[in-house]
Amino acid sequence: MSDKLEKYQDKTPEQVQERAYLAPRVDIYENESELLLLADVPGVSKQSLTVHLDKEQLLIEGHVEEPKVGALLGGEFQAVDYRRSFILPPGIDGGRITADLKQGVLSLRLPKAEGLKPRQIQVKAG
Amino acid sequence: MLTRWSELDRAFSVMDELQRRMNRLFDEVDSGRWAGSSFVGGAWPPVNLYDAGDDLVIRAMVPGLTEKELEITGNQEVLTLSGERKLEVPEGYSVHRQERGGVRFSRSFTFPCKVNLEKTKAAVKDGVLTITLPKAPEAKPRQITVKAE
């Protein structure tokens, strides 16, 4: 059976390559003006990281290129890509989101829309 | 070669387990939790060992850590990698979710062949540490010329 399958795959012109995905671990913090999302994406360079916002859906994707170092003698990790998506709460100003990648940690700053920030309301004496 | 590395690593994995339990103690104080690793084994940082001909190469996933925060020491046949990743809530922020965790670690490795620990080089790029260990001259691959008679 597997022999047949292999033969079949040899003949198919287009090989479908399947990539494994791992959800990166994240921390999410909030202050008055923004949400701050930190994600561990070791092995991802600036060029191979994409942060995509579609309406309220935020998608983080990172591609890991495994360098050809030599023969693997013992291993505890595999080069897998990262992928995770979040639904943003209403009131995030999508146009002002900034992303920064340092030492394999992505920092995403998600500013709150101006109108939703807490405001101090002055009480006037009559 | 492969078996030798894994057997030795298994011996060290006992030490790792102890270390992990200690880490967990610290973490429980620090963050309340340290979820199991998504990598094989579970020791932190996850490490791969490669044979690159003249060198042995270790790669370790150390997101968030710089060269300065990693300590690599060589003692005869044993290489030790240690450090700490601190979990700090940025000032003025409240916490919604914390999965990344802080960890204090120390892992020791021995190698399937003799290496020159004094000439070890280490660099961190994109959160991945690469340690290059030149093999001792007697352990390097040699080309043997076959003479025709």
mmCIF file with all atom_site columns, C-alpha atoms in Angstrom, chain A residues 29-34, chain B residues 89-95:
data_model
loop_
_atom_site.group_PDB
_atom_site.id
_atom_site.type_symbol
_atom_site.label_atom_id
_atom_site.label_alt_id
_atom_site.label_comp_id
_atom_site.label_asym_id
_atom_site.label_entity_id
_atom_site.label_seq_id
_atom_site.pdbx_PDB_ins_code
_atom_site.Cartn_x
_atom_site.Cartn_y
_atom_site.Cartn_z
_atom_site.occupancy
_atom_site.B_iso_or_equiv
_atom_site.pdbx_formal_charge
_atom_site.auth_seq_id
_atom_site.auth_comp_id
_atom_site.auth_asym_id
_atom_site.auth_atom_id
_atom_site.pdbx_PDB_model_num
ATOM 1  C CA . TYR A 1 29 ? -0.915 43.294 28.831 1.00 0.00 ? 29 TYR A CA 1
ATOM 2  C CA . GLU A 1 30 ? -3.094 46.363 28.915 1.00 0.00 ? 30 GLU A CA 1
ATOM 3  C CA . ASN A 1 31 ? -2.804 49.920 30.098 1.00 0.00 ? 31 ASN A CA 1
ATOM 4  C CA . GLU A 1 32 ? -4.926 53.019 29.604 1.00 0.00 ? 32 GLU A CA 1
ATOM 5  C CA . SER A 1 33 ? -3.824 53.669 26.054 1.00 0.00 ? 33 SER A CA 1
ATOM 6  C CA . GLU A 1 34 ? -3.002 50.292 24.493 1.00 0.00 ? 34 GLU A CA 1
ATOM 7  C CA . VAL B 2 89 ? 5.124  42.859 33.759 1.00 0.00 ? 89 VAL B CA 1
ATOM 8  C CA . PRO B 2 90 ? 5.794  46.157 31.973 1.00 0.00 ? 90 PRO B CA 1
ATOM 9  C CA . GLU B 2 91 ? 5.245  49.034 34.367 1.00 0.00 ? 91 GLU B CA 1
ATOM 10 C CA . GLY B 2 92 ? 1.758  50.436 34.483 1.00 0.00 ? 92 GLY B CA 1
ATOM 11 C CA . TYR B 2 93 ? 0.186  47.483 32.616 1.00 0.00 ? 93 TYR B CA 1
ATOM 12 C CA . SER B 2 94 ? -2.330 44.987 33.880 1.00 0.00 ? 94 SER B CA 1
ATOM 13 C CA . VAL B 2 95 ? -2.093 41.309 32.891 1.00 0.00 ? 95 VAL B CA 1
#
